[in-house]
Amino acid sequence: MEPVGVSTEMALLSNILAAYAFITENPERAALYFVSGVCIGLVLTLLALVLRVSCRTDCKRSSSKKPPRERESDSDSSDSDDDSDTTSDLSARRHRRFERTLNMNVFTSAEELERAQRLEERERIIREIWMNGQPDIPGTRSLNRYY
């Protein structure tokens, strides 16, 4: 009787040798499989990140801030009205979130704000100097200086 560990080790070794033989016989196919696997993994990772970032804030806000809705006993309310309410609520939430990001103070200190203002002023001056220093050439402008 052989121990179970030896047979699994032999199967693993046999699979490794078979994979090596396949790669040496078909290098292009092996490279194609490898690159395809990496690309599919990257696409799935990107999809998971996008879903996490986009749904995280909406799902948390909708579950925590939305009070339980009382159903009216009137038969005149329809499902289409509820759907339009949820879409307008969603767009309003997105608009408020966008406004909050615009109103956030990016600079944490007065020194950073002053430094950013000086940098903007310096860039404006450099742009003015560059624009005023360009010669006015009548006729067509060409990148080729030698005709």
Short mmCIF file of C-alpha atoms in Angstrom, two decimals:
data_model
loop_
_atom_site.label_atom_id
_atom_site.label_comp_id
_atom_site.label_asym_id
_atom_site.label_seq_id
_atom_site.Cartn_x
_atom_site.Cartn_y
_atom_site.Cartn_z
CA MET A 1 0.00 0.00 0.00
CA GLU A 2 1.34 3.41 -1.00
CA PRO A 3 0.80 6.40 1.22
CA VAL A 4 -1.73 8.91 -0.11
CA GLY A 5 0.78 11.80 0.07
CA VAL A 6 3.16 10.14 -2.39
CA SER A 7 0.50 9.67 -5.06
CA THR A 8 -0.60 13.31 -4.85
CA GLU A 9 3.02 14.42 -5.09
CA MET A 10 3.52 12.22 -8.15
CA ALA A 11 0.33 13.60 -9.73
CA LEU A 12 1.52 17.15 -9.08
CA LEU A 13 4.93 16.38 -10.56
CA SER A 14 3.30 14.71 -13.57
CA ASN A 15 1.02 17.76 -14.13
CA ILE A 16 4.00 20.13 -13.90
CA LEU A 17 5.92 18.09 -16.48
CA ALA A 18 2.87 17.98 -18.77
CA ALA A 19 2.47 21.76 -18.52
CA TYR A 20 6.16 22.26 -19.27
CA ALA A 21 5.92 19.96 -22.31
CA PHE A 22 2.85 21.87 -23.57
CA ILE A 23 4.61 25.22 -23.16
CA THR A 24 7.75 24.05 -24.96
CA GLU A 25 5.71 22.59 -27.85
CA ASN A 26 3.29 25.54 -28.18
CA PRO A 27 4.94 28.75 -26.90
CA GLU A 28 2.61 31.06 -28.84
CA ARG A 29 -0.52 29.37 -27.55
CA ALA A 30 0.80 29.39 -23.98
CA ALA A 31 1.64 33.09 -24.25
CA LEU A 32 -1.83 33.78 -25.66
CA TYR A 33 -3.48 31.94 -22.76
CA PHE A 34 -1.34 33.79 -20.25
CA VAL A 35 -1.99 37.26 -21.72
CA SER A 36 -5.71 36.50 -22.07
CA GLY A 37 -5.89 35.44 -18.43
CA VAL A 38 -4.13 38.59 -17.29
CA CYS A 39 -6.41 40.81 -19.39
CA ILE A 40 -9.56 39.12 -18.14
CA GLY A 41 -8.33 39.47 -14.57
CA LEU A 42 -7.64 43.18 -15.06
CA VAL A 43 -11.06 43.78 -16.62
CA LEU A 44 -12.80 41.96 -13.76
CA THR A 45 -10.79 43.91 -11.19
CA LEU A 46 -11.63 47.21 -12.89
CA LEU A 47 -15.30 46.26 -13.03
CA ALA A 48 -15.31 45.37 -9.34
CA LEU A 49 -13.63 48.68 -8.41
CA VAL A 50 -16.05 50.73 -10.50
CA LEU A 51 -19.03 48.98 -8.98
CA ARG A 52 -17.66 49.41 -5.48
CA VAL A 53 -16.93 53.11 -5.87
CA SER A 54 -20.15 54.01 -7.66
CA CYS A 55 -22.52 51.92 -5.56
CA ARG A 56 -20.94 52.36 -2.14
CA THR A 57 -22.12 55.89 -1.52
CA ASP A 58 -25.51 55.47 -3.18
CA CYS A 59 -26.31 52.24 -1.34
CA LYS A 60 -25.27 53.60 2.06
CA ARG A 61 -27.22 56.81 1.66
CA SER A 62 -30.33 55.16 0.31
CA SER A 63 -30.47 52.63 3.15
CA SER A 64 -29.59 55.02 5.98
CA LYS A 65 -31.35 58.26 4.99
CA LYS A 66 -34.46 56.90 3.32
CA PRO A 67 -37.28 56.66 5.88
CA PRO A 68 -39.69 53.79 5.53
CA ARG A 69 -42.31 54.87 3.08
CA GLU A 70 -45.91 54.64 4.07
CA ARG A 71 -48.16 53.18 1.44
CA GLU A 72 -51.25 55.18 0.71
CA SER A 73 -54.46 53.26 0.60
CA ASP A 74 -55.64 55.31 -2.37
CA SER A 75 -55.69 53.44 -5.62
CA ASP A 76 -54.72 56.50 -7.66
CA SER A 77 -50.98 56.17 -6.91
CA SER A 78 -49.25 54.06 -9.51
CA ASP A 79 -45.88 52.32 -9.81
CA SER A 80 -44.70 54.71 -12.52
CA ASP A 81 -44.93 57.61 -10.06
CA ASP A 82 -42.77 55.68 -7.59
CA ASP A 83 -40.20 54.97 -10.29
CA SER A 84 -39.96 58.62 -11.27
CA ASP A 85 -39.59 59.59 -7.61
CA THR A 86 -36.70 57.20 -7.10
CA THR A 87 -34.91 58.38 -10.24
CA SER A 88 -35.37 62.03 -9.28
CA ASP A 89 -34.15 61.25 -5.75
CA LEU A 90 -31.10 59.53 -7.19
CA SER A 91 -30.29 62.42 -9.52
CA ALA A 92 -30.84 64.92 -6.70
CA ARG A 93 -28.46 62.97 -4.46
CA ARG A 94 -25.82 62.90 -7.18
CA HIS A 95 -26.26 66.65 -7.77
CA ARG A 96 -25.90 67.39 -4.03
CA ARG A 97 -22.79 65.21 -3.84
CA PHE A 98 -21.31 67.08 -6.83
CA GLU A 99 -22.06 70.44 -5.20
CA ARG A 100 -20.44 69.29 -1.96
CA THR A 101 -17.27 68.37 -3.80
CA LEU A 102 -17.24 71.78 -5.47
CA ASN A 103 -17.77 73.61 -2.19
CA MET A 104 -15.13 71.68 -0.27
CA ASN A 105 -12.11 73.70 0.74
CA VAL A 106 -9.19 71.95 -0.90
CA PHE A 107 -6.58 73.96 0.96
CA THR A 108 -6.18 73.07 4.61
CA SER A 109 -4.16 76.12 5.59
CA ALA A 110 -3.80 79.75 4.62
CA GLU A 111 -0.20 79.09 3.53
CA GLU A 112 -1.30 76.52 0.99
CA LEU A 113 -3.97 78.86 -0.32
CA GLU A 114 -1.46 81.69 -0.66
CA ARG A 115 1.05 79.37 -2.37
CA ALA A 116 -1.60 78.25 -4.87
CA GLN A 117 -2.59 81.84 -5.62
CA ARG A 118 1.05 82.79 -6.22
CA LEU A 119 1.46 79.81 -8.52
CA GLU A 120 -1.62 80.79 -10.53
CA GLU A 121 -0.39 84.38 -10.79
CA ARG A 122 3.03 83.20 -11.95
CA GLU A 123 1.45 80.96 -14.61
CA ARG A 124 -0.74 83.85 -15.80
CA ILE A 125 2.29 86.13 -16.12
CA ILE A 126 4.25 83.50 -18.03
CA ARG A 127 1.30 82.99 -20.40
CA GLU A 128 1.06 86.74 -21.01
CA ILE A 129 4.78 87.02 -21.69
CA TRP A 130 4.65 84.08 -24.07
CA MET A 131 1.61 85.43 -25.91
CA ASN A 132 3.07 88.96 -26.20
CA GLY A 133 6.45 87.63 -27.33
CA GLN A 134 5.08 85.81 -30.36
CA PRO A 135 5.80 87.61 -33.62
CA ASP A 136 2.81 88.58 -35.72
CA ILE A 137 3.38 86.99 -39.10
CA PRO A 138 0.95 88.14 -41.77
CA GLY A 139 -0.47 85.54 -44.11
CA THR A 140 -0.51 81.85 -43.44
CA ARG A 141 1.28 80.53 -40.42
CA SER A 142 3.37 77.48 -41.03
CA LEU A 143 5.51 75.34 -38.80
CA ASN A 144 8.14 75.21 -41.51
CA ARG A 145 10.41 78.25 -41.25
CA TYR A 146 12.24 77.59 -44.49
CA TYR A 147 10.18 77.73 -47.66
#
